[in-house]
Coordinates of C-alpha atoms in Angstrom, one line a residue:
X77 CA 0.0 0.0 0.0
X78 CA 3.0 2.5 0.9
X79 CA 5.4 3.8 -1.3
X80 CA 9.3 4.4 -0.3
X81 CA 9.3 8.1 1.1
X82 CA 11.5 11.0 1.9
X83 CA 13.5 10.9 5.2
X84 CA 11.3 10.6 8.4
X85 CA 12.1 13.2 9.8
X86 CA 10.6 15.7 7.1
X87 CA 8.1 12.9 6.0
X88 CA 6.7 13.9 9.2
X89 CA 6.4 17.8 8.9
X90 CA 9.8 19.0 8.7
X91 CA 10.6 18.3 12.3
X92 CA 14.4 18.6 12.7
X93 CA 16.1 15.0 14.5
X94 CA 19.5 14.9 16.2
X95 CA 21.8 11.6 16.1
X96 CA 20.2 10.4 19.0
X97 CA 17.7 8.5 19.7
X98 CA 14.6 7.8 22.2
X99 CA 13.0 4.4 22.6
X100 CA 9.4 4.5 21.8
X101 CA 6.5 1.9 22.4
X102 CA 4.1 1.3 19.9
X103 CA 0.8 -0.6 21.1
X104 CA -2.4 -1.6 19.5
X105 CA -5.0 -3.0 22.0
X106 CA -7.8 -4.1 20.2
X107 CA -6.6 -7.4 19.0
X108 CA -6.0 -9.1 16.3
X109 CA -4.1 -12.5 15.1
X110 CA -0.9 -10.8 13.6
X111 CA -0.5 -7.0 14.3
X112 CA 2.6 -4.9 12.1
X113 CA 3.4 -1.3 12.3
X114 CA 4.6 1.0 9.7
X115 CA 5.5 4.8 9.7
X116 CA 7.5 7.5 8.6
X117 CA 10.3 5.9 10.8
X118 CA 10.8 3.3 8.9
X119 CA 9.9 5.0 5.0
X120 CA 6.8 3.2 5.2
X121 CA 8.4 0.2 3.4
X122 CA 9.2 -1.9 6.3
X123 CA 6.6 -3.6 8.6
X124 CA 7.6 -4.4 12.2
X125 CA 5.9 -7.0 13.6
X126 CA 4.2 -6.2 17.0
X127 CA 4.1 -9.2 19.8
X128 CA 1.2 -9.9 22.5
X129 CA 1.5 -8.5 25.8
X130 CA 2.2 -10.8 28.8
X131 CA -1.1 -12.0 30.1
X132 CA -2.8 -9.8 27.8
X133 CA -3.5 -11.3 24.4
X134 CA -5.9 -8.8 23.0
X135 CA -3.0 -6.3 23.6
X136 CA 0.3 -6.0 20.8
X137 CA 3.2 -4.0 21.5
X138 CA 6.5 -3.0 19.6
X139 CA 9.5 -1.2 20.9
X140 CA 11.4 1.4 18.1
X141 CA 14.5 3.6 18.7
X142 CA 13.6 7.1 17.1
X143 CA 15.1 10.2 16.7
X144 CA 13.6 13.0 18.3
X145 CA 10.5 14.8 16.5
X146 CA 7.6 14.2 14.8
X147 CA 6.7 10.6 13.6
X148 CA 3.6 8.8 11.1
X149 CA 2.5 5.8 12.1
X150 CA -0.2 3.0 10.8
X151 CA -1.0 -0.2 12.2
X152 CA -1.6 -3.4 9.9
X153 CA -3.8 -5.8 11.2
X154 CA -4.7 -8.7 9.9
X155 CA -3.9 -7.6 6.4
X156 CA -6.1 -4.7 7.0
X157 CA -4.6 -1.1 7.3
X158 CA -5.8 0.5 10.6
X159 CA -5.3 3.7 12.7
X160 CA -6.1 3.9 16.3
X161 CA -8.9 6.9 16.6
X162 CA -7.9 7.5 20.4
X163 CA -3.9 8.7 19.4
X164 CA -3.7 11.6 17.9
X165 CA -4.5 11.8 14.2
X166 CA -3.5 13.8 10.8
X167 CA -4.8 13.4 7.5
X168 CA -2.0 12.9 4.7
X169 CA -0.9 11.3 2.3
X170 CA -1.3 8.1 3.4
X171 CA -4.4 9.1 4.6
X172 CA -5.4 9.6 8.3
X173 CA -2.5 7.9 10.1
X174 CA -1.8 8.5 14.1
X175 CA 1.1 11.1 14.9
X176 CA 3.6 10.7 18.2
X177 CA 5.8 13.3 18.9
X178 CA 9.1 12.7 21.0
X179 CA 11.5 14.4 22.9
X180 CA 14.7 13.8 24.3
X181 CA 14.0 14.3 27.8
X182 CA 11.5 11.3 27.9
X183 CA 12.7 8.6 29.2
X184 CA 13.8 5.3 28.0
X185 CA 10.2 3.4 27.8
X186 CA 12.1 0.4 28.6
X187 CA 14.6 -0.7 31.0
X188 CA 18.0 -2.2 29.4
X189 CA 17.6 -5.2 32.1
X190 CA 13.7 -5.5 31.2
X191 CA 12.9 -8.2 28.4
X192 CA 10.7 -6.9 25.8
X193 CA 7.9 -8.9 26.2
X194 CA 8.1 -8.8 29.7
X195 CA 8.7 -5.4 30.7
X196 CA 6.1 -2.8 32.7
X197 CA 4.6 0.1 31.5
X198 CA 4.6 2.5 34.1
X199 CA 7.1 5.0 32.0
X200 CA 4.4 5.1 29.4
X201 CA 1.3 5.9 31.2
X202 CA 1.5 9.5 30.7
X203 CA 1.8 10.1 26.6
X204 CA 2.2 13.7 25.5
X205 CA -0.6 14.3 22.8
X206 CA -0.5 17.0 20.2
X207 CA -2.2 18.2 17.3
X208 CA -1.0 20.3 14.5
X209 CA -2.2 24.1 13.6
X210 CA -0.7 26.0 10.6
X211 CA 2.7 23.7 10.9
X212 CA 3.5 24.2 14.8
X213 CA 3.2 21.4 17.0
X214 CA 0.9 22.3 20.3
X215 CA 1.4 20.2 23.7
X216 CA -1.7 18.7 24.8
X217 CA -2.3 17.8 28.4
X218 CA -1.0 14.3 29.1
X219 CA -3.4 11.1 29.7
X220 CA -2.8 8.1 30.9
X221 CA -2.6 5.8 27.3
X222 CA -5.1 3.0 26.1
X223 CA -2.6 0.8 26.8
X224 CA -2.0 1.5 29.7
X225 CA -6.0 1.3 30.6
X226 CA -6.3 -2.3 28.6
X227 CA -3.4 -4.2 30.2
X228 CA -4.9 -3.0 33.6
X229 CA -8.4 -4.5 32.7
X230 CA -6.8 -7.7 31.3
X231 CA -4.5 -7.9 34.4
X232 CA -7.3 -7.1 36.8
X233 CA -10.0 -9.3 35.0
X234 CA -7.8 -12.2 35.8
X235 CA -7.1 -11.8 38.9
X236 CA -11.1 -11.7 39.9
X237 CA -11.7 -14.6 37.5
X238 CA -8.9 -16.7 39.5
X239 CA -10.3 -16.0 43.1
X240 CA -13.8 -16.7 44.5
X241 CA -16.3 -15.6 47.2
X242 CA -14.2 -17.9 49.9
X243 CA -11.3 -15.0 49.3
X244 CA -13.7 -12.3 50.4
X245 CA -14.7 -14.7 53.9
X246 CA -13.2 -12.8 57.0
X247 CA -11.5 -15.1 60.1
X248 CA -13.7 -14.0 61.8
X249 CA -17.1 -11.9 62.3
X250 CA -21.1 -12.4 62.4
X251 CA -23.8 -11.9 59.5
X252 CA -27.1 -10.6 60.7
X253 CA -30.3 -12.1 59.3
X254 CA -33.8 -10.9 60.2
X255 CA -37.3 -12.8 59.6
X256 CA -39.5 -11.4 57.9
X257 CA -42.2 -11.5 60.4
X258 CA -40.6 -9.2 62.1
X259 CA -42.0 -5.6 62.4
X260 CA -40.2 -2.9 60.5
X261 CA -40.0 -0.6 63.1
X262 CA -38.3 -3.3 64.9
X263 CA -35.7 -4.3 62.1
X264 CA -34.8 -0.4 61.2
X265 CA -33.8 -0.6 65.2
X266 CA -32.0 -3.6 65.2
X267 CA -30.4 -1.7 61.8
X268 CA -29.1 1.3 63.7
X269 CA -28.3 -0.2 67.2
X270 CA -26.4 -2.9 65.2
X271 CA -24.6 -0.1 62.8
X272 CA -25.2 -1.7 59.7
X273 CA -26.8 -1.1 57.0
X274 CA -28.3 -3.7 55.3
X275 CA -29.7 -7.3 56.5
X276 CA -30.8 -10.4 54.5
X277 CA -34.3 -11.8 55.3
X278 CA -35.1 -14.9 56.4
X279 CA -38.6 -17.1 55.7
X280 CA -38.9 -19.4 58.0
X281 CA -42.0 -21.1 56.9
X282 CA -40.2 -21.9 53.9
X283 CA -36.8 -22.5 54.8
X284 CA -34.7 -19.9 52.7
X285 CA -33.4 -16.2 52.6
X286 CA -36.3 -14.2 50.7
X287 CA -34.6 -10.6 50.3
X288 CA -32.7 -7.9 51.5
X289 CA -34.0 -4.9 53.9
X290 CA -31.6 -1.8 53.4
X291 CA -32.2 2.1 53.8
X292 CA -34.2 2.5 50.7
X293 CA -37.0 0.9 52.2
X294 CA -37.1 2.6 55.5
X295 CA -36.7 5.9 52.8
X296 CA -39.6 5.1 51.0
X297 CA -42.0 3.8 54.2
X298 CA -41.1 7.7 55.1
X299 CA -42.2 9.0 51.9
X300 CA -45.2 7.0 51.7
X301 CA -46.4 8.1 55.6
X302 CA -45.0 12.0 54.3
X303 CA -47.6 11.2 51.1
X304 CA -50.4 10.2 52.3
X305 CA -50.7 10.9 55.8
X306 CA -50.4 8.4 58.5
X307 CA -53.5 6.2 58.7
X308 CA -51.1 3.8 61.1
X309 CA -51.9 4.1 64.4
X310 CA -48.4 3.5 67.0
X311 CA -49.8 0.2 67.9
X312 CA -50.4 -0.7 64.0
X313 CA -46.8 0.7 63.5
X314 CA -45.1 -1.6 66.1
X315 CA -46.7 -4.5 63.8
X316 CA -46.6 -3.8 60.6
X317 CA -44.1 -6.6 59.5
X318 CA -41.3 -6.4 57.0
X319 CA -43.3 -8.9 54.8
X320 CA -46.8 -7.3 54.8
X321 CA -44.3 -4.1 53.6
X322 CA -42.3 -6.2 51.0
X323 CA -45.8 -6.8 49.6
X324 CA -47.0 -3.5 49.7
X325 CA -43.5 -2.1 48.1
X326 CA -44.3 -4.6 45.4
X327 CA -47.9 -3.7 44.6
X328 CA -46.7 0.1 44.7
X329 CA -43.4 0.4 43.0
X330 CA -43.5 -3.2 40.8
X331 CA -45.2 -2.6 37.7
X332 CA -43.5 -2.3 34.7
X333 CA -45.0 -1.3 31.5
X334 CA -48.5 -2.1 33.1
X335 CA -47.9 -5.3 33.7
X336 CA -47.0 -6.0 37.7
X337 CA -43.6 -7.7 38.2
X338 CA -43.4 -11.3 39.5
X339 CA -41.8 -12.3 42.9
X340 CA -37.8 -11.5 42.0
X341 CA -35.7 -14.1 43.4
X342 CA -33.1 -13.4 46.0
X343 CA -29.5 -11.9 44.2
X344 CA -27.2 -14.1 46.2
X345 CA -23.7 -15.9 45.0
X346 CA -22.1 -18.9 46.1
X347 CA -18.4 -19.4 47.9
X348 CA -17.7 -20.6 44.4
X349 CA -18.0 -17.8 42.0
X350 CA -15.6 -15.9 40.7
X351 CA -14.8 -12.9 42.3
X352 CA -15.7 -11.6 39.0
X353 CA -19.2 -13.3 38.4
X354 CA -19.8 -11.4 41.9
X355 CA -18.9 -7.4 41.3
X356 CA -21.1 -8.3 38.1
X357 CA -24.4 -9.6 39.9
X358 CA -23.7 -6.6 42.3
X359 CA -23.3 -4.0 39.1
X360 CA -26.0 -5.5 37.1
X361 CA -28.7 -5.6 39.7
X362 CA -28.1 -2.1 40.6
X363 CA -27.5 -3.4 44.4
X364 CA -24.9 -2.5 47.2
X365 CA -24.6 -6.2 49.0
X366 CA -25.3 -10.0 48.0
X367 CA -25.3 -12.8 50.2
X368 CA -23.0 -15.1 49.7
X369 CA -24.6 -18.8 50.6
X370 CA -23.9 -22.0 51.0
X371 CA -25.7 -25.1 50.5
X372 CA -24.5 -28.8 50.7
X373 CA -27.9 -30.1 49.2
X374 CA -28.2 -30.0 45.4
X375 CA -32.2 -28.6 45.9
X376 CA -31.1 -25.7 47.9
X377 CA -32.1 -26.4 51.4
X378 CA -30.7 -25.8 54.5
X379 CA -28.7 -22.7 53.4
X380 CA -26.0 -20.9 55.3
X381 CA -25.5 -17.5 55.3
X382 CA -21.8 -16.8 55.5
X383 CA -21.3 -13.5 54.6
X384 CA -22.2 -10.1 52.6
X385 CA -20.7 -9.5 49.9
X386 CA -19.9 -5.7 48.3
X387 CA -17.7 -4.2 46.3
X388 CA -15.4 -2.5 48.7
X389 CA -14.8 -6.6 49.7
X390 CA -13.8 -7.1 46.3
X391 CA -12.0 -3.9 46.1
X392 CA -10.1 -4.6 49.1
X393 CA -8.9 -8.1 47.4
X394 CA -7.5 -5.9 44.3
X395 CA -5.4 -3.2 46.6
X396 CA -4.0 -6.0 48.6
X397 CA -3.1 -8.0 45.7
X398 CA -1.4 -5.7 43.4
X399 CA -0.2 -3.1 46.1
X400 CA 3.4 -4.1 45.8
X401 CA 3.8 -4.7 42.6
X402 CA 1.6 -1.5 41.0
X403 CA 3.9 -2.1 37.7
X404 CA 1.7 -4.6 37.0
X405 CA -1.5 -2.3 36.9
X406 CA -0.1 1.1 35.2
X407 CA -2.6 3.3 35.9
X408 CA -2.4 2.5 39.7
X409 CA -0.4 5.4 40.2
X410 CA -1.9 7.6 37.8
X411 CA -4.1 11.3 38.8
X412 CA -7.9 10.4 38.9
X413 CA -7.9 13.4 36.6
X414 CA -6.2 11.7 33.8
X415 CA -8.3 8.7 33.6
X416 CA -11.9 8.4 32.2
X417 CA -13.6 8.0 36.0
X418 CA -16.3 9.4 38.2
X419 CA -18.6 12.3 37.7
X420 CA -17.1 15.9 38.0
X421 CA -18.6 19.9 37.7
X422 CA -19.1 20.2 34.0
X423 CA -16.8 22.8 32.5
X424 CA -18.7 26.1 31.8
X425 CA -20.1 26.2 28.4
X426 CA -20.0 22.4 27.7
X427 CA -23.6 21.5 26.4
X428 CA -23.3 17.8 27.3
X429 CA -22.9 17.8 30.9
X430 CA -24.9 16.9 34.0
X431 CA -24.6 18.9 36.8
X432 CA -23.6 17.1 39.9
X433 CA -26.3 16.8 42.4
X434 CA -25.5 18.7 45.7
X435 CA -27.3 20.5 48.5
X436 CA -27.1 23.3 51.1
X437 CA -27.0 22.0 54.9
X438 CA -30.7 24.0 55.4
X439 CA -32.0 21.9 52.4
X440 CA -35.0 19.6 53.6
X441 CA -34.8 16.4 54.8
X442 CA -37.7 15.5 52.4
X443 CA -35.2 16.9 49.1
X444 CA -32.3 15.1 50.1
X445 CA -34.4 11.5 50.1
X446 CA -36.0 12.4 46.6
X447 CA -33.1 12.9 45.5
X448 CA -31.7 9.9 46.5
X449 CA -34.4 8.2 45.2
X450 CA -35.1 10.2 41.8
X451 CA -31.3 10.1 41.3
X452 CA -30.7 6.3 42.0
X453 CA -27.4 7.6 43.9
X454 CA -26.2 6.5 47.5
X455 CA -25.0 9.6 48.4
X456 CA -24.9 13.3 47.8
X457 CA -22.5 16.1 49.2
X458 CA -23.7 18.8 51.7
X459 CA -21.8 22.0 50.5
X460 CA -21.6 26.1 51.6
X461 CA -22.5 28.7 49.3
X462 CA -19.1 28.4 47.9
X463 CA -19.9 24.7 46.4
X464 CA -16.9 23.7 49.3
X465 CA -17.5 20.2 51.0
X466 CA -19.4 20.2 54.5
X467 CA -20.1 17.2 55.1
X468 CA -22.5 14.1 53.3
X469 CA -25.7 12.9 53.4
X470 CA -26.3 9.3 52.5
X471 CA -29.0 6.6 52.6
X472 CA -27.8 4.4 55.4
X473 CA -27.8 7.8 57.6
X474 CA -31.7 7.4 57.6
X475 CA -31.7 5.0 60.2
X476 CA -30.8 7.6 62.6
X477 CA -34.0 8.3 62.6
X478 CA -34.6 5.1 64.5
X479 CA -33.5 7.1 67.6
X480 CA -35.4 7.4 70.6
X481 CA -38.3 7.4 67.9
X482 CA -37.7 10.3 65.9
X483 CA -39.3 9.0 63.3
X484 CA -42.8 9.0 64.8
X485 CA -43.1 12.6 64.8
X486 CA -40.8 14.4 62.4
X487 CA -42.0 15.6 59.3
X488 CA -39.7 15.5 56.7
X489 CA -40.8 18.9 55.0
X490 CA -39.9 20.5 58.1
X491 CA -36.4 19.0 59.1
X492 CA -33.0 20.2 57.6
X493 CA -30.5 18.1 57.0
X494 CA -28.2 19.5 59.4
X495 CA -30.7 18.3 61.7
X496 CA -30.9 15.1 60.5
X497 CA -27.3 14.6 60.7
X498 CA -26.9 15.9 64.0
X499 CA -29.3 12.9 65.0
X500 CA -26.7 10.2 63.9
X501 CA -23.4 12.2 65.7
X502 CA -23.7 9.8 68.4
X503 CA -25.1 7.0 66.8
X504 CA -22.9 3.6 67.7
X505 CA -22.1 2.7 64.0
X506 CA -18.4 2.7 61.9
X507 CA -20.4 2.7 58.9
X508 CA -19.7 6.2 56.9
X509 CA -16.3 6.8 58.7
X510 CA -12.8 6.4 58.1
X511 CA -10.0 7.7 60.7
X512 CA -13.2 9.8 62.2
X513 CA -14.2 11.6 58.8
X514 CA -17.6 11.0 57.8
X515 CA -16.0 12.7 54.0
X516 CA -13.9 10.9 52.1
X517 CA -12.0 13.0 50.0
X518 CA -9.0 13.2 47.9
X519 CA -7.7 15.9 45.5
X520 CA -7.8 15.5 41.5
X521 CA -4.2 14.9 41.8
X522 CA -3.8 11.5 44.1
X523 CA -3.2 8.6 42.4
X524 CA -6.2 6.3 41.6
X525 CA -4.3 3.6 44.6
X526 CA -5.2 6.0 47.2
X527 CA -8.9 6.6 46.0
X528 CA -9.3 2.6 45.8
X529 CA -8.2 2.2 49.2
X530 CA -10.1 4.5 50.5
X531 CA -13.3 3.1 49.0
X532 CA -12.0 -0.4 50.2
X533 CA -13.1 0.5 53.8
X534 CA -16.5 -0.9 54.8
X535 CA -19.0 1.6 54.6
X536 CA -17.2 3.3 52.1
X537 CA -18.7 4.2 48.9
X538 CA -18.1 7.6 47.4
X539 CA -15.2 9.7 47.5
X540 CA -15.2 13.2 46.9
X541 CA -12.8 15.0 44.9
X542 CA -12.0 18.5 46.1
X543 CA -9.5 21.4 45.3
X544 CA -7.1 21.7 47.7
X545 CA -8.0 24.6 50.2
X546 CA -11.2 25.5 49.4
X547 CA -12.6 22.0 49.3
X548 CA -14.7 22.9 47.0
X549 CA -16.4 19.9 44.9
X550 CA -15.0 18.7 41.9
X551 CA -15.7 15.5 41.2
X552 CA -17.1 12.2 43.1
X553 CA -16.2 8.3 41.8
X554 CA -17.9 6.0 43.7
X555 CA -17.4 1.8 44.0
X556 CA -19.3 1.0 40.9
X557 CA -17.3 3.6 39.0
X558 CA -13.9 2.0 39.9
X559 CA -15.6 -1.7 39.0
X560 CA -17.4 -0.7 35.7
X561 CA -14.4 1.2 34.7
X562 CA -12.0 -1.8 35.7
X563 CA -14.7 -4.4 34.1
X564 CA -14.6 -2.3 30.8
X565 CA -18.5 -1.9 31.4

C-alpha cells in the first residue's frame, strides 16, 4: 500500500532529528491475530511486527529507537490497514494515520535489564498528545494511554476470575439475618443499634433467605407516611411486619409497562463464584450487598448465610493483591484526573454535561431523600455557598431516625439536613467513617491507589474529589465507577 518516502524526519512535517535516539512503544490494543506497524520511521516500506503482551492477548506492542520529532505511524492488522482513533490523528498522504511526537527528555520506555515482552509500562502511562495548527506542534495535556488502561483491565479481569467468594470470607465476624415476620420498626432498630446497613431476610416457613432490607425501604415507608398521611396508628406501627411491607412495596413500585412484576428471586452468589461473576451480579442488579450462601444439598435447602458480599470486599482483594507490585496495573499510580472515571462539575459552556447533584445544609430532609431516590445515587455532598464540602448525606444515615423514635413525629418537609445529621453524631455505627471523617475525599491529583483504598473500607462508597484549600467539589467516583471502569463496562 505504501510507497518508499522521503526521510522521516521531514516525512513527518519538517521536524528537525539529532543523532540520538529515544525508545518508543508502539501498542495496539484491540486485538488481532498478527499486528505490524509501519510509519515514517521506517519510510513506510518496512513492517515491524508487534508481539502480544504478557497475560494480555488482545494487547500487541513494539518497541522502536527514534530520533527525536515528529513521527507517522499506521498499524496493519490482519492484512487490514488501521489507525487507532484514540492517538492523535492527521490526514496525509497516506491518509489519516496517528502522529507521536518525541523528545529527548522522555525517558527510556524500557529498561536495558527488562525483556521486551516482559517489561512494565509504568514510563508510558503518561503520553504527550499533540495536534497540528498552521505547521506548529501544540502540547496537549498528558493522559494516561489505552494501553496503559487495557493491560490494567486484562490484568485485573484475571485476577477476579482466578479468586472466589471464599477470598472475600473474614476469620472471623457475624452476619445478621432478620425474619421477615418481624415488624419494621423493629428491624430499622435492630439496623441502627447494630450499625449496619443492610440485612438479609429470612422465611422461615419456607426454609430460605427471601430478600434484603436496606435504607431504601425505610426511605420510601417515610415518603409514603410524608404522602399520604399516617393512617397507622403506634400500635399498628409496632406490627406492621417487613413482609406485609415487602408486599405493599411490590404492589406500589412493581409494575413495569402495566404489567405488575413477579416475585424476584433473591440476588445471592455462592463461595464458588468468581470474584468476577460477583462485582457483576452486584453491578448488574443495581444493588450495594449479595449474600453469599452456601448449601451442601443439590435442591437448595438448609442454606447458610456466610457473609455479605460488596464491592469494597472485592475492592479490598484488588489493593491488597497488586499493592506491591503496582507495575503490573499502570494506571495504579496515575491522577484520577487523567483517567476516564467518576462524575465531575461540567466545564462552563459544555452543552453535554450533568450537573452534579448537591445540597445546602438548610435543604430539607424531604429533598435530600427524593433525591436519593429520583437520582438512584447513594450519596450526595452537603456543601456552603461556595460549592466547598461540609459534610454528606447518605442513605444508610436514615436509620438515625430510629432514635429514641424520631421517626414517629418528624416531618420531613420541616427538618434540615443538618438536623438530620446531627441525629446520627452519636449513633454507635463505623459505617460512613474512616480515621473519624464522615468525607472521604481526595484531591484530582492523588493517584487512583489512594482513592481505591479508600473506598476499600467498609461503609465506604463515594469519595469526593475537592480542590485543595477551598474544598470545593470537583468530582465524586464512587465503588461501581472503579468496578465498571475496571470491568470495561
Amino acid at each position: 500500500m505504501f510507497s518508499h518516502g522521503a526521510d522521516s524526519a521531514h516525512d513527518a512535517g519538517g521536524v528537525g532529528v539529532s543523532s540520538a535516539t529515544v525508545p518508543a512503544r508502539f501498542v495496539w490494543p484491540y486485538g488481532g491475530k498478527r499486528v505490524f506497524v509501519s510509519g515514517s520511521f521506517t519510510r513506510w516500506s518496512e513492517h515491524l511486527q508487534m508481539s502480544p503482551v504478557e497475560g494480555c492477548p488482545t494487547v500487541f506492542q513494539a518497541i522502536c529507537s527514534l530520533s527525536p520529532g515528529m513521527h507517522q505511524y499506521k498499524f496493519f492488522v490482519d492484512g487490514e490497514w488501521r489507525h487507532d482513533e484514540r492517538q492523535p490523528t492527521i490526514s496525509g498522504e497516506y491518509g489519516i494515520v496517528n502522529t507521536v511526537y518525541l523528545t529527548r527528555e522522555i525517558n527510556s520506555v524500557l529498561s536495558p535489564s527488562t525483556p521486551g515482552t516482559r517489561m512494565d509500562v509504568d514510563n508510558e502511562n503518561f503520553q504527550r498528545t499533540v495536534t497540528l495548527s498552521d505547521g506548529n506542534i501544540q502540547d496537549g495535556t498528558p493522559r494516561v494511554s489505552e494501553a496503559a488502561i487495557q493491560i490494567s483491565r486484562c490484568r485485573v479481569s484475571e485476577y477476579l476470575s482466578l479468586h472466589t467468594g471464599y477470598d472475600l470470607l473474614p476469620d472471623s465476624g457475624k452476619v445478621i439475618a432478620l425474619d421477615i415476620n418481624l415488624p419494621v420498626k423493629q428491624s430499622f432498630h435492630i439496623l441502627h443499634e447494630q450499625g449496619i446497613p443492610v440485612a438479609p431476610l429470612w422465611d422461615s416457613f419456607r426454609g430460605q433467605f427471601v430478600g434484603l432490607l436496606s435504607p431504601l425501604d425505610f426511605i420510601l415507608i417515610l415518603k409514603e407516611l410524608e404522602t399520604h398521611g399516617s393512617n397507622l396508628t403506634e400500635e399498628q406501627l409496632e406490627t406492621h411486619t417487613i413482609s406485609a411491607w415487602k408486599e405493599a412495596k411490590r404492589q406500589t413500585y412493581g409494575r413495569h409497562d402495566g404489567q405488575w412484576r413477579p416475585h424476584q428471586p433473591l440476588v445471592h452468589a455462592t463461595p464458588y463464584e468468581s470474584l468476577r461473576d460477583i462485582a457483576l451480579k452486584i453491578l448488574q442488579n443495581g444493588i450495594s450487598t449479595v449474600p453469599v450462601i452456601y448449601s451442601s444439598s443439590s435442591d437448595g435447602s438448609f442454606p447458610q448465610l456466610l457473609h455479605l458480599a460488596s464491592l469494597s470486599g472485592i475492592l479490598k482483594c484488588i489493593c491488597r493483591y497488586f499493592k506491591n507490585s503496582t507495575g503490573n496495573l499502570p494506571i495504579l499510580n496515575q491522577p484520577v484526573c487523567t483517567i476516564p472515571l467518576g462524575s465531575w462539575v461540567p466545564k462552563i459552556g459544555d452543552p453535554n454535561s450533568h450537573p452534579l447533584a448537591m445540597l445546602r445544609p438548610h435543604a430539607s430532609l424531604s429533598s435530600a431523600l427524593n433525591m436519593l431516590v429520583q437520582a438512584g445515587v447513594s450519596s450526595i455532598p452537603i456543601v456552603d455557598e461556595n460549592d466547598s464540602l461540609l459534610d454528606t448525606y447518605s442513605r444508610s444515615d436514615i436509620t438515625a431516625l430510629a432514635k429514641d423514635k424520631v421517626y414517629t413525629h418528624v416531618r420531613l418537609e420541616e427538618m434540615t439536613i443538618h438536623q438530620a445529621l446531627q441525629l446520627g453524631q452519636d449513633a454507635n455505627t463505623p459505617f460512613g467513617f474512616f480515621n473519624g471523617q464522615r468525607c472521604q475525599m481526595c484531591l484530582r491529583s492523588d493517584p487512583l491507589l489512594k482513592v481505591m483504598e479508600r473506598l476499600s473500607n467498609p461503609g465506604v462508597r463515594r469519595v469526593f474529589i475537592v480542590e485543595a484549600g477551598s474544598k470545593r467539589v470537583e468530582g465524586i467516583i464512587s465503588l461501581s465507577d472503579i468496578f465498571k471502569f475496571l470491568l470495561s463496562l
